[in-house]
PDB file of C-alpha atoms in Angstrom:
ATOM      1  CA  UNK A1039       0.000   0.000   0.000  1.00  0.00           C
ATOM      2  CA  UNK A1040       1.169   3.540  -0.435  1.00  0.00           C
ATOM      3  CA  UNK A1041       1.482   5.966   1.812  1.00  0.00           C
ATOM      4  CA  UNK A1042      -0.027   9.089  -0.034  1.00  0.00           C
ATOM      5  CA  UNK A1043      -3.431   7.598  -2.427  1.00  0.00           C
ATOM      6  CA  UNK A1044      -5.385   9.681  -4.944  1.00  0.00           C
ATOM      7  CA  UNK A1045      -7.226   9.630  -8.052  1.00  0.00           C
ATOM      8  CA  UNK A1046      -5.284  10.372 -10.681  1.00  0.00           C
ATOM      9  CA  UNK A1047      -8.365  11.149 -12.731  1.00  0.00           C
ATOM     10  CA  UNK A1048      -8.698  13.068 -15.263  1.00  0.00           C
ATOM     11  CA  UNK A1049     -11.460  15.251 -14.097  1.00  0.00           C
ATOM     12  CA  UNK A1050     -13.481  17.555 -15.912  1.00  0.00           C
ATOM     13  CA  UNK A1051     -16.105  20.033 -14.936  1.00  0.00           C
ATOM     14  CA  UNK A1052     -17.874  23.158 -16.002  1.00  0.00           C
ATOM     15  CA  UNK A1053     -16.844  26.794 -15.196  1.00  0.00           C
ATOM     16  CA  UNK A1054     -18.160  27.552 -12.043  1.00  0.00           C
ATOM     17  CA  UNK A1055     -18.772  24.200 -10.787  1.00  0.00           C
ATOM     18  CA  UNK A1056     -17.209  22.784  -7.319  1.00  0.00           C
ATOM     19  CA  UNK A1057     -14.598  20.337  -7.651  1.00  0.00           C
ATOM     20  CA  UNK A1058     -13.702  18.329  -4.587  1.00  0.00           C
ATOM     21  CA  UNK A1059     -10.020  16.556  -4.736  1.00  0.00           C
ATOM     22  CA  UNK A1060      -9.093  13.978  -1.893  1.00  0.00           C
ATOM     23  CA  UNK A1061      -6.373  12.142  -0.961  1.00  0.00           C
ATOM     24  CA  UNK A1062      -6.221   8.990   2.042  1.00  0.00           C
ATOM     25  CA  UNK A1063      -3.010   8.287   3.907  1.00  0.00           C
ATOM     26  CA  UNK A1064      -1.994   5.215   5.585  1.00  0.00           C
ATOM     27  CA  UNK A1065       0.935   6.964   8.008  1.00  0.00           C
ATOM     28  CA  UNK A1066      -1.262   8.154  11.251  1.00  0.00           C
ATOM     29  CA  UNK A1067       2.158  10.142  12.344  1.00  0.00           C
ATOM     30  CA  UNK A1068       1.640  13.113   9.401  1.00  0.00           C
ATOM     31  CA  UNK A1069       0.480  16.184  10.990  1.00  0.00           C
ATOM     32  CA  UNK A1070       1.686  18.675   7.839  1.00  0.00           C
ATOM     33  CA  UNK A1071      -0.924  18.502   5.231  1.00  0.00           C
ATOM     34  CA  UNK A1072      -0.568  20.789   2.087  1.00  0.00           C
ATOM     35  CA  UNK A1073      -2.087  21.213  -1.338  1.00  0.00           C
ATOM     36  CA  UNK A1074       0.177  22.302  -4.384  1.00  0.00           C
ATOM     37  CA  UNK A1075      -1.028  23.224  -7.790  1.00  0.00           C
ATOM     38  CA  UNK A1076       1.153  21.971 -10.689  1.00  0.00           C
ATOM     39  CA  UNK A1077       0.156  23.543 -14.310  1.00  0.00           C
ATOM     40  CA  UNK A1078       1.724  21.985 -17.229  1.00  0.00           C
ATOM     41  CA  UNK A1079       5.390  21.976 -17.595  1.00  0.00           C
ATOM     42  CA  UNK A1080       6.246  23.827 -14.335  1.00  0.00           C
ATOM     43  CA  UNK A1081       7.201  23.157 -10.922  1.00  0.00           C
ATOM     44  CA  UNK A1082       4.606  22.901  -8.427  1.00  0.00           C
ATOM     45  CA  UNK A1083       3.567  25.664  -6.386  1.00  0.00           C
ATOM     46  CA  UNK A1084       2.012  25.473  -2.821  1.00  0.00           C
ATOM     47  CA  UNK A1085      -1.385  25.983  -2.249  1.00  0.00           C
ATOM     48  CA  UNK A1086      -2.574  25.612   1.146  1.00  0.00           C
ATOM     49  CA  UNK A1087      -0.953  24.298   4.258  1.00  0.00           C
ATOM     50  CA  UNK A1088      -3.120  22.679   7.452  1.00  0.00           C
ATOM     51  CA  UNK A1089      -1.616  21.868  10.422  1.00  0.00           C
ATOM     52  CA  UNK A1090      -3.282  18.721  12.540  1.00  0.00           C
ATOM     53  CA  UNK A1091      -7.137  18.384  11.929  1.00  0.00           C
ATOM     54  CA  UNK A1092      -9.291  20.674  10.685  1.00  0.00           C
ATOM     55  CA  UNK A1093     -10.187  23.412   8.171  1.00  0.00           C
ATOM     56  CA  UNK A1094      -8.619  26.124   6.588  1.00  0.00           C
ATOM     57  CA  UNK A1095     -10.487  28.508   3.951  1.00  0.00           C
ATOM     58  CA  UNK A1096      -8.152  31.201   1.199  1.00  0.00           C
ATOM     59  CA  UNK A1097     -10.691  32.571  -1.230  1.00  0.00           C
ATOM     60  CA  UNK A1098     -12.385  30.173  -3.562  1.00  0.00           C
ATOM     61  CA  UNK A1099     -10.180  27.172  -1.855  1.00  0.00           C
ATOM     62  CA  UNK A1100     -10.954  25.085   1.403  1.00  0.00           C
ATOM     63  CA  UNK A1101      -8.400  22.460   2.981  1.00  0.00           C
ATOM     64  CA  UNK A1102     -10.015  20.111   5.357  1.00  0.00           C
ATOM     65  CA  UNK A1103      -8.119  17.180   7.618  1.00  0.00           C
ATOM     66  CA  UNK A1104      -9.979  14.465   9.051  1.00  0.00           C
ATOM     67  CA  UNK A1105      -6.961  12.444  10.956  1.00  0.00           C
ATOM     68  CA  UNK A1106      -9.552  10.217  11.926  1.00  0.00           C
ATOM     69  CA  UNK A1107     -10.128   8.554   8.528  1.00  0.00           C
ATOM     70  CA  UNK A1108      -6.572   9.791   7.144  1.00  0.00           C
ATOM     71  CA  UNK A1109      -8.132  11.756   4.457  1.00  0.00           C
ATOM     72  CA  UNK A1110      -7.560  14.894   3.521  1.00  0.00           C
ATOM     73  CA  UNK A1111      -9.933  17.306   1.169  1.00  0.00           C
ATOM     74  CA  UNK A1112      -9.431  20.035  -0.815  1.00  0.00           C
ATOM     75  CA  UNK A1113     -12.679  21.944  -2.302  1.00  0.00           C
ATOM     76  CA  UNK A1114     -12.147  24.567  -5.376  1.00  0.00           C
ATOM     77  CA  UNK A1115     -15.881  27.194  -5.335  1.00  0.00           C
ATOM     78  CA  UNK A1116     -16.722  29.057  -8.484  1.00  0.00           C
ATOM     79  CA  UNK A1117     -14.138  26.529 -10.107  1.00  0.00           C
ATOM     80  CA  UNK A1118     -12.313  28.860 -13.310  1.00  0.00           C
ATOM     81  CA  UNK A1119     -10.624  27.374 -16.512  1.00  0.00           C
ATOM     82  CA  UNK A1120      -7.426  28.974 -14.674  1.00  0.00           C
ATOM     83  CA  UNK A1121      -7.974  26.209 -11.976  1.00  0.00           C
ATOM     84  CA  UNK A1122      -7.205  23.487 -15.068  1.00  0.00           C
ATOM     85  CA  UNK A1123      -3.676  21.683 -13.479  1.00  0.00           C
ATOM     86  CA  UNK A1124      -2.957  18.747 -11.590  1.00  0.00           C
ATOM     87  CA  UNK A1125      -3.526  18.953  -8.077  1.00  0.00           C
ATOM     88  CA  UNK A1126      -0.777  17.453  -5.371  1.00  0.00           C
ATOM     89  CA  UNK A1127      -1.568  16.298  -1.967  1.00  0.00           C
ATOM     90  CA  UNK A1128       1.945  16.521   0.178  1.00  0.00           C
ATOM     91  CA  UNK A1129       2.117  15.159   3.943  1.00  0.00           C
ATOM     92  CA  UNK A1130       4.997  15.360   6.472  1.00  0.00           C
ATOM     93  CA  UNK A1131       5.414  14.189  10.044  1.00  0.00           C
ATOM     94  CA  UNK A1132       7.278  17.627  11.444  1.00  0.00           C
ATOM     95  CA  UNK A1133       7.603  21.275   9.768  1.00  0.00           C
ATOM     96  CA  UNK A1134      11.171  19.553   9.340  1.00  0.00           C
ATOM     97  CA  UNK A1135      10.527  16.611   7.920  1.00  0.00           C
ATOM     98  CA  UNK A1136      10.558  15.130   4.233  1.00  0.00           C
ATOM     99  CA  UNK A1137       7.138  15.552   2.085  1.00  0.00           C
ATOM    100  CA  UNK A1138       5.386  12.742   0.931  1.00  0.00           C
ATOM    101  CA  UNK A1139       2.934  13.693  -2.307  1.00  0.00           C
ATOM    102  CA  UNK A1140       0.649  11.891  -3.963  1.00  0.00           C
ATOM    103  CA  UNK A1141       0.500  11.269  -7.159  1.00  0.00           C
ATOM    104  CA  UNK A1142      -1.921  14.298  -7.741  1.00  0.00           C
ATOM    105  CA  UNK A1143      -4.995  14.406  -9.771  1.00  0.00           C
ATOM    106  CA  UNK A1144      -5.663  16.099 -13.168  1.00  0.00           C
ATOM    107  CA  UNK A1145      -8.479  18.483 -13.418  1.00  0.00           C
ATOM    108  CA  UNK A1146      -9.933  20.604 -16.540  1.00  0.00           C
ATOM    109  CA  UNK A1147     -12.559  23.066 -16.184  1.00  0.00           C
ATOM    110  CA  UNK A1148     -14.236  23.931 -19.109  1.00  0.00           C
ATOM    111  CA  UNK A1149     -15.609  27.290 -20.108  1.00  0.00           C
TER     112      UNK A1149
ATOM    113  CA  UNK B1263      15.140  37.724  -6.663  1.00  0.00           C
ATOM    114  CA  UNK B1264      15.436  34.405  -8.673  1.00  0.00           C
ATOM    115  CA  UNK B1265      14.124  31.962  -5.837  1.00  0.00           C
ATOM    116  CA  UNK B1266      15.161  27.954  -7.124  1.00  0.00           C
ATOM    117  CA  UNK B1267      17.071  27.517 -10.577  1.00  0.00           C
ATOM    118  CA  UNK B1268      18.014  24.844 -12.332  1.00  0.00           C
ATOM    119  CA  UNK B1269      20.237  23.408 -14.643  1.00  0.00           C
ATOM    120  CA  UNK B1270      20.143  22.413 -16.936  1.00  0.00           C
ATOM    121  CA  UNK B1271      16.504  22.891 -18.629  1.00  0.00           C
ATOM    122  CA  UNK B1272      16.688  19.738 -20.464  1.00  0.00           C
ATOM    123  CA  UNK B1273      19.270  17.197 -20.830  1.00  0.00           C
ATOM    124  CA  UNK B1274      19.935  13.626 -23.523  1.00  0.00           C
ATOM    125  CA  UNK B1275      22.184  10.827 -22.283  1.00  0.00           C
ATOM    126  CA  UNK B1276      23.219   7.468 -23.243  1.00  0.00           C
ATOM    127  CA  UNK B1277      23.367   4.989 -20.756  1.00  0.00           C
ATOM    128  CA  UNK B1278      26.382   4.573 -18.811  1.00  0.00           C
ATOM    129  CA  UNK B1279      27.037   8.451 -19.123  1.00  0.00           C
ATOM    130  CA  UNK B1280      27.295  10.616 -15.650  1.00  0.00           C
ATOM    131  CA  UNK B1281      25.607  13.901 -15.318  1.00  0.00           C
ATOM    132  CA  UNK B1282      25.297  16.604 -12.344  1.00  0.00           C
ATOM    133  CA  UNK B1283      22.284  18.577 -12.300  1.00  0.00           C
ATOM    134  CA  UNK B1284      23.076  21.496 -11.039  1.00  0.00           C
ATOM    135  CA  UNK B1285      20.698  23.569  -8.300  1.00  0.00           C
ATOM    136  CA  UNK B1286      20.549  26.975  -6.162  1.00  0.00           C
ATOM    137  CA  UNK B1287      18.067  29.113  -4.687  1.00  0.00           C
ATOM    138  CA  UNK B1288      18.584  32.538  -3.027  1.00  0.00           C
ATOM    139  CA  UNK B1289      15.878  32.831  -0.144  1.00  0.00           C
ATOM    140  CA  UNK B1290      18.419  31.357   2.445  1.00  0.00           C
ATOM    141  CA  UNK B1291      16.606  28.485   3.106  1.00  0.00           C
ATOM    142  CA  UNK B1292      17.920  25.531   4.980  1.00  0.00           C
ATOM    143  CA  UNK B1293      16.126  22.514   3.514  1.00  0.00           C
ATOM    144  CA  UNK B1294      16.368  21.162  -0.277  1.00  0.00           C
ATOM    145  CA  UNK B1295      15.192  18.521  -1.690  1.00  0.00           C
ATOM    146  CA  UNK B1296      15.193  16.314  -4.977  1.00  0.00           C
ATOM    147  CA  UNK B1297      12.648  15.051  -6.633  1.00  0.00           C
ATOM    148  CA  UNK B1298      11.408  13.020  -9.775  1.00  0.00           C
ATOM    149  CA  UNK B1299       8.340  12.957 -11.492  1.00  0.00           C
ATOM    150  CA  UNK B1300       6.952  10.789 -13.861  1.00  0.00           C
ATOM    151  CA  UNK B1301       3.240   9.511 -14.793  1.00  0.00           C
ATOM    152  CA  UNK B1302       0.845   7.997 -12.737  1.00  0.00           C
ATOM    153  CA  UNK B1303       3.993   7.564  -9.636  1.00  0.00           C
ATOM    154  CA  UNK B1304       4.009  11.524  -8.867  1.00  0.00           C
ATOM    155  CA  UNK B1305       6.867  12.913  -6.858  1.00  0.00           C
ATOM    156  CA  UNK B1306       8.509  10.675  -5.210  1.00  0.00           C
ATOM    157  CA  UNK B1307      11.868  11.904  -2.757  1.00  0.00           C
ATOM    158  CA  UNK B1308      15.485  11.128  -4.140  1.00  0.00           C
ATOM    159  CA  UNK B1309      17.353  12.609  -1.468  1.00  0.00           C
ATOM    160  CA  UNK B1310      16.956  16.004   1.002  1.00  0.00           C
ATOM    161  CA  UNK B1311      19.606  17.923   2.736  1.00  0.00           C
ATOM    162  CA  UNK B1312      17.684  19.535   6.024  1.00  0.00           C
ATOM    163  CA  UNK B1313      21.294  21.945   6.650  1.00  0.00           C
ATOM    164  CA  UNK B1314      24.364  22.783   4.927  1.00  0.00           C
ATOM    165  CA  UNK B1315      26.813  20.029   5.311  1.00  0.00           C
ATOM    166  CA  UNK B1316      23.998  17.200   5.874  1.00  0.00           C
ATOM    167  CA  UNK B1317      21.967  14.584   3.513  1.00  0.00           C
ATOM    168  CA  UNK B1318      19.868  12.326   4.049  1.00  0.00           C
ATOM    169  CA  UNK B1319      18.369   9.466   1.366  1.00  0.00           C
ATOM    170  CA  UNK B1320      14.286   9.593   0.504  1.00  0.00           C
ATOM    171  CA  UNK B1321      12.110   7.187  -1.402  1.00  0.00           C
ATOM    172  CA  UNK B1322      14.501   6.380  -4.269  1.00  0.00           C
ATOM    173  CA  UNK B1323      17.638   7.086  -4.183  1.00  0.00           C
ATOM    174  CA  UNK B1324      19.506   4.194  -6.044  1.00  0.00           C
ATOM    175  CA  UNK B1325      21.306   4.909  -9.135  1.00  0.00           C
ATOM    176  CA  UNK B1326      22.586   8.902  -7.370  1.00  0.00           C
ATOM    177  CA  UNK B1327      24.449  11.123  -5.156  1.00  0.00           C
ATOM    178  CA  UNK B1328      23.894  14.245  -3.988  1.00  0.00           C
ATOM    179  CA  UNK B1329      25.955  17.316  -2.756  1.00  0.00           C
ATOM    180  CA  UNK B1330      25.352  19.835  -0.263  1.00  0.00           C
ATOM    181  CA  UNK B1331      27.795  22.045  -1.536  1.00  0.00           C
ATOM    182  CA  UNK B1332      27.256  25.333   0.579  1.00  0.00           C
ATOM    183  CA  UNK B1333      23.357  26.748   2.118  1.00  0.00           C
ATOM    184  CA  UNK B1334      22.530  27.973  -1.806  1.00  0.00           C
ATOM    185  CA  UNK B1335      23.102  24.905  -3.944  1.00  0.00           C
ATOM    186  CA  UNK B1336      22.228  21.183  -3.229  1.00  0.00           C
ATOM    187  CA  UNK B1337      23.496  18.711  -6.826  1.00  0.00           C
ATOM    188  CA  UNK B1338      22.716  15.479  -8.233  1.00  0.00           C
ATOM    189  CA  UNK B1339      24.464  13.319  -9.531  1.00  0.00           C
ATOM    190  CA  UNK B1340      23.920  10.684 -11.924  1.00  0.00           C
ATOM    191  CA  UNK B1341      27.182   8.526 -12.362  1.00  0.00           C
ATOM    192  CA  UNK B1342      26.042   5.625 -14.898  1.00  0.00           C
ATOM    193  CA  UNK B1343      22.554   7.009 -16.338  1.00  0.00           C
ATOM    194  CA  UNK B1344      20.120   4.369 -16.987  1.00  0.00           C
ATOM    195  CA  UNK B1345      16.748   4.450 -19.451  1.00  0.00           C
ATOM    196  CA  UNK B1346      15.105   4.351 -15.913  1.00  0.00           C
ATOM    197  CA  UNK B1347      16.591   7.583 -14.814  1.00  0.00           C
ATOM    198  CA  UNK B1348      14.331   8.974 -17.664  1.00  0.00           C
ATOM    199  CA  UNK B1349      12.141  11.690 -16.117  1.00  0.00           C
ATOM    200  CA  UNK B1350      11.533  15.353 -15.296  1.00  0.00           C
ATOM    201  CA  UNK B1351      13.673  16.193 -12.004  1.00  0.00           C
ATOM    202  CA  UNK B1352      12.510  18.974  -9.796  1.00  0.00           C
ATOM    203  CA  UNK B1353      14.869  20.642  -7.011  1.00  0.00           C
ATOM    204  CA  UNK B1354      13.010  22.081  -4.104  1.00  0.00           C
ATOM    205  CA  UNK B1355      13.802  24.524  -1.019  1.00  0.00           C
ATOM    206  CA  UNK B1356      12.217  25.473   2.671  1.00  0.00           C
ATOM    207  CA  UNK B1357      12.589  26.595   5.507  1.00  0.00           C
ATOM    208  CA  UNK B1358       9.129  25.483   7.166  1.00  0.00           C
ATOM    209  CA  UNK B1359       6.748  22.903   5.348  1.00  0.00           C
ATOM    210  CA  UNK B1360       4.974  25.745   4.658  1.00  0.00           C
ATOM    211  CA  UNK B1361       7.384  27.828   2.566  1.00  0.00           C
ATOM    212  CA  UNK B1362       8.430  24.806   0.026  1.00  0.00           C
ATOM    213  CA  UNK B1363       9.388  26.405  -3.161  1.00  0.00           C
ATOM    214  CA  UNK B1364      10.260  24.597  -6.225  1.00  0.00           C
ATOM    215  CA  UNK B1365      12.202  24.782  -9.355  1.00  0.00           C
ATOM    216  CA  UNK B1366      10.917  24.701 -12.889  1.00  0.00           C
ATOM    217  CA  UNK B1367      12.780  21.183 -13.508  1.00  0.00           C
ATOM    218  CA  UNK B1368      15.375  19.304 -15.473  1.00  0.00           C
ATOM    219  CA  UNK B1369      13.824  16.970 -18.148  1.00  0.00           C
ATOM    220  CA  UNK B1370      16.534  14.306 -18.789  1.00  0.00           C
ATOM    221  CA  UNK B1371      15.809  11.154 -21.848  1.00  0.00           C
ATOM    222  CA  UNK B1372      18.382   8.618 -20.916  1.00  0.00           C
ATOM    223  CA  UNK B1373      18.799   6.461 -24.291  1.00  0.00           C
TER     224      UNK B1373
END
């Protein structure tokens, strides 16, 4: 089993639609979660960053951790055609630590 | 303000050749990282150096060595490039989880 699992899709959706992205982890010692954005060709950028359980909200985008269940959301609102990239979860154990990512999922959002 | 570079941009080798990809960024971070990416496996960790003078081996390092040369530049090294080795490598720096920059990536074809 991996540590870091998500659907690679792709997935497509309308403009303006809300696009939900999720990853599950199997290490219960991860307390960093993040979120980066990869468009095509580039490096990845960071996102959002949530530390421990819980949600976090910057503009359009919501993080939430359920440690519970190991999985980890992210939600894009009034999805654009600027969202289209693939999406990375990342996961450490300290703010020290080495990242784990998934293997991120592709999304397209259509005009 | 450059923040991580990279070189070089893209890169063909035979097998059996070496190669040193070459990395620096100029926020003064302590951490770097290298990475590969290729389809459907995602990023997955090659090796990280968490302070000048100190490395430490990820989720793949087999097949290279790294270099913490001084707190700006962190190489790779590929002695005896294989076909494997074929894949876009991304260099990465921090100082916090939170702050993880990365570079725009080395695409290397081993043949």
């Amino acid at each position: 089993q991996k540590e870091v699992e998500q659907d690679p899709g792709p997935l497509s959706v309308p403009e303006g639609a809300i696009v939900s992205l999720n990853c599950t982890y199997s290490n219960s010692a991860f307390q960093y979660f993040m979120w980066y954005r990869q468009y095509s060709r580039k490096g990845p950028e960071l996102l959002m960053y949530t530390y421990s359980s819980g949600n976090k909200e910057d503009g359009r985008f919501t993080a939430q951790v359920d440690k519970s269940s190991k999985y980890i959301s992210l939600f894009i609102r009034d999805s654009q055609p600027s969202d289209s990239a693939t999406y990375l979860c990342a996961m450490s154990e300290t703010s020290y630590d080495k990242v784990i990512f998934g293997p991120g999922t592709s999304l397209s959002v259509i005009p | 303000n450059a923040g991580v570079t990279q070189t070089p941009k893209f890169q063909v080798l035979k097998t059996g050749q070496s190669m040193t990809l070459q990395c620096a960024q100029d926020m003064n971070h302590n951490s770097m990282y290298w990475y590969r990416q290729d389809p459907g496996m995602g990023l997955r960790l090659i090796y990280y150096s968490a302070s000048e003078g100190t490395t430490d081996k990820g989720e793949v390092p087999n097949g290279y060595n790294v270099s913490r040369l001084n707190k700006r530049e962190f190489s790779l090294r590929l002695e005896s490039a294989a076909p494997s080795q074929t894949s876009v490598y991304f260099c990465a720096s921090s100082e916090l989880i939170e702050t993880q920059y990365f570079g725009p990536g080395t695409r290397l074809l081993v043949l």
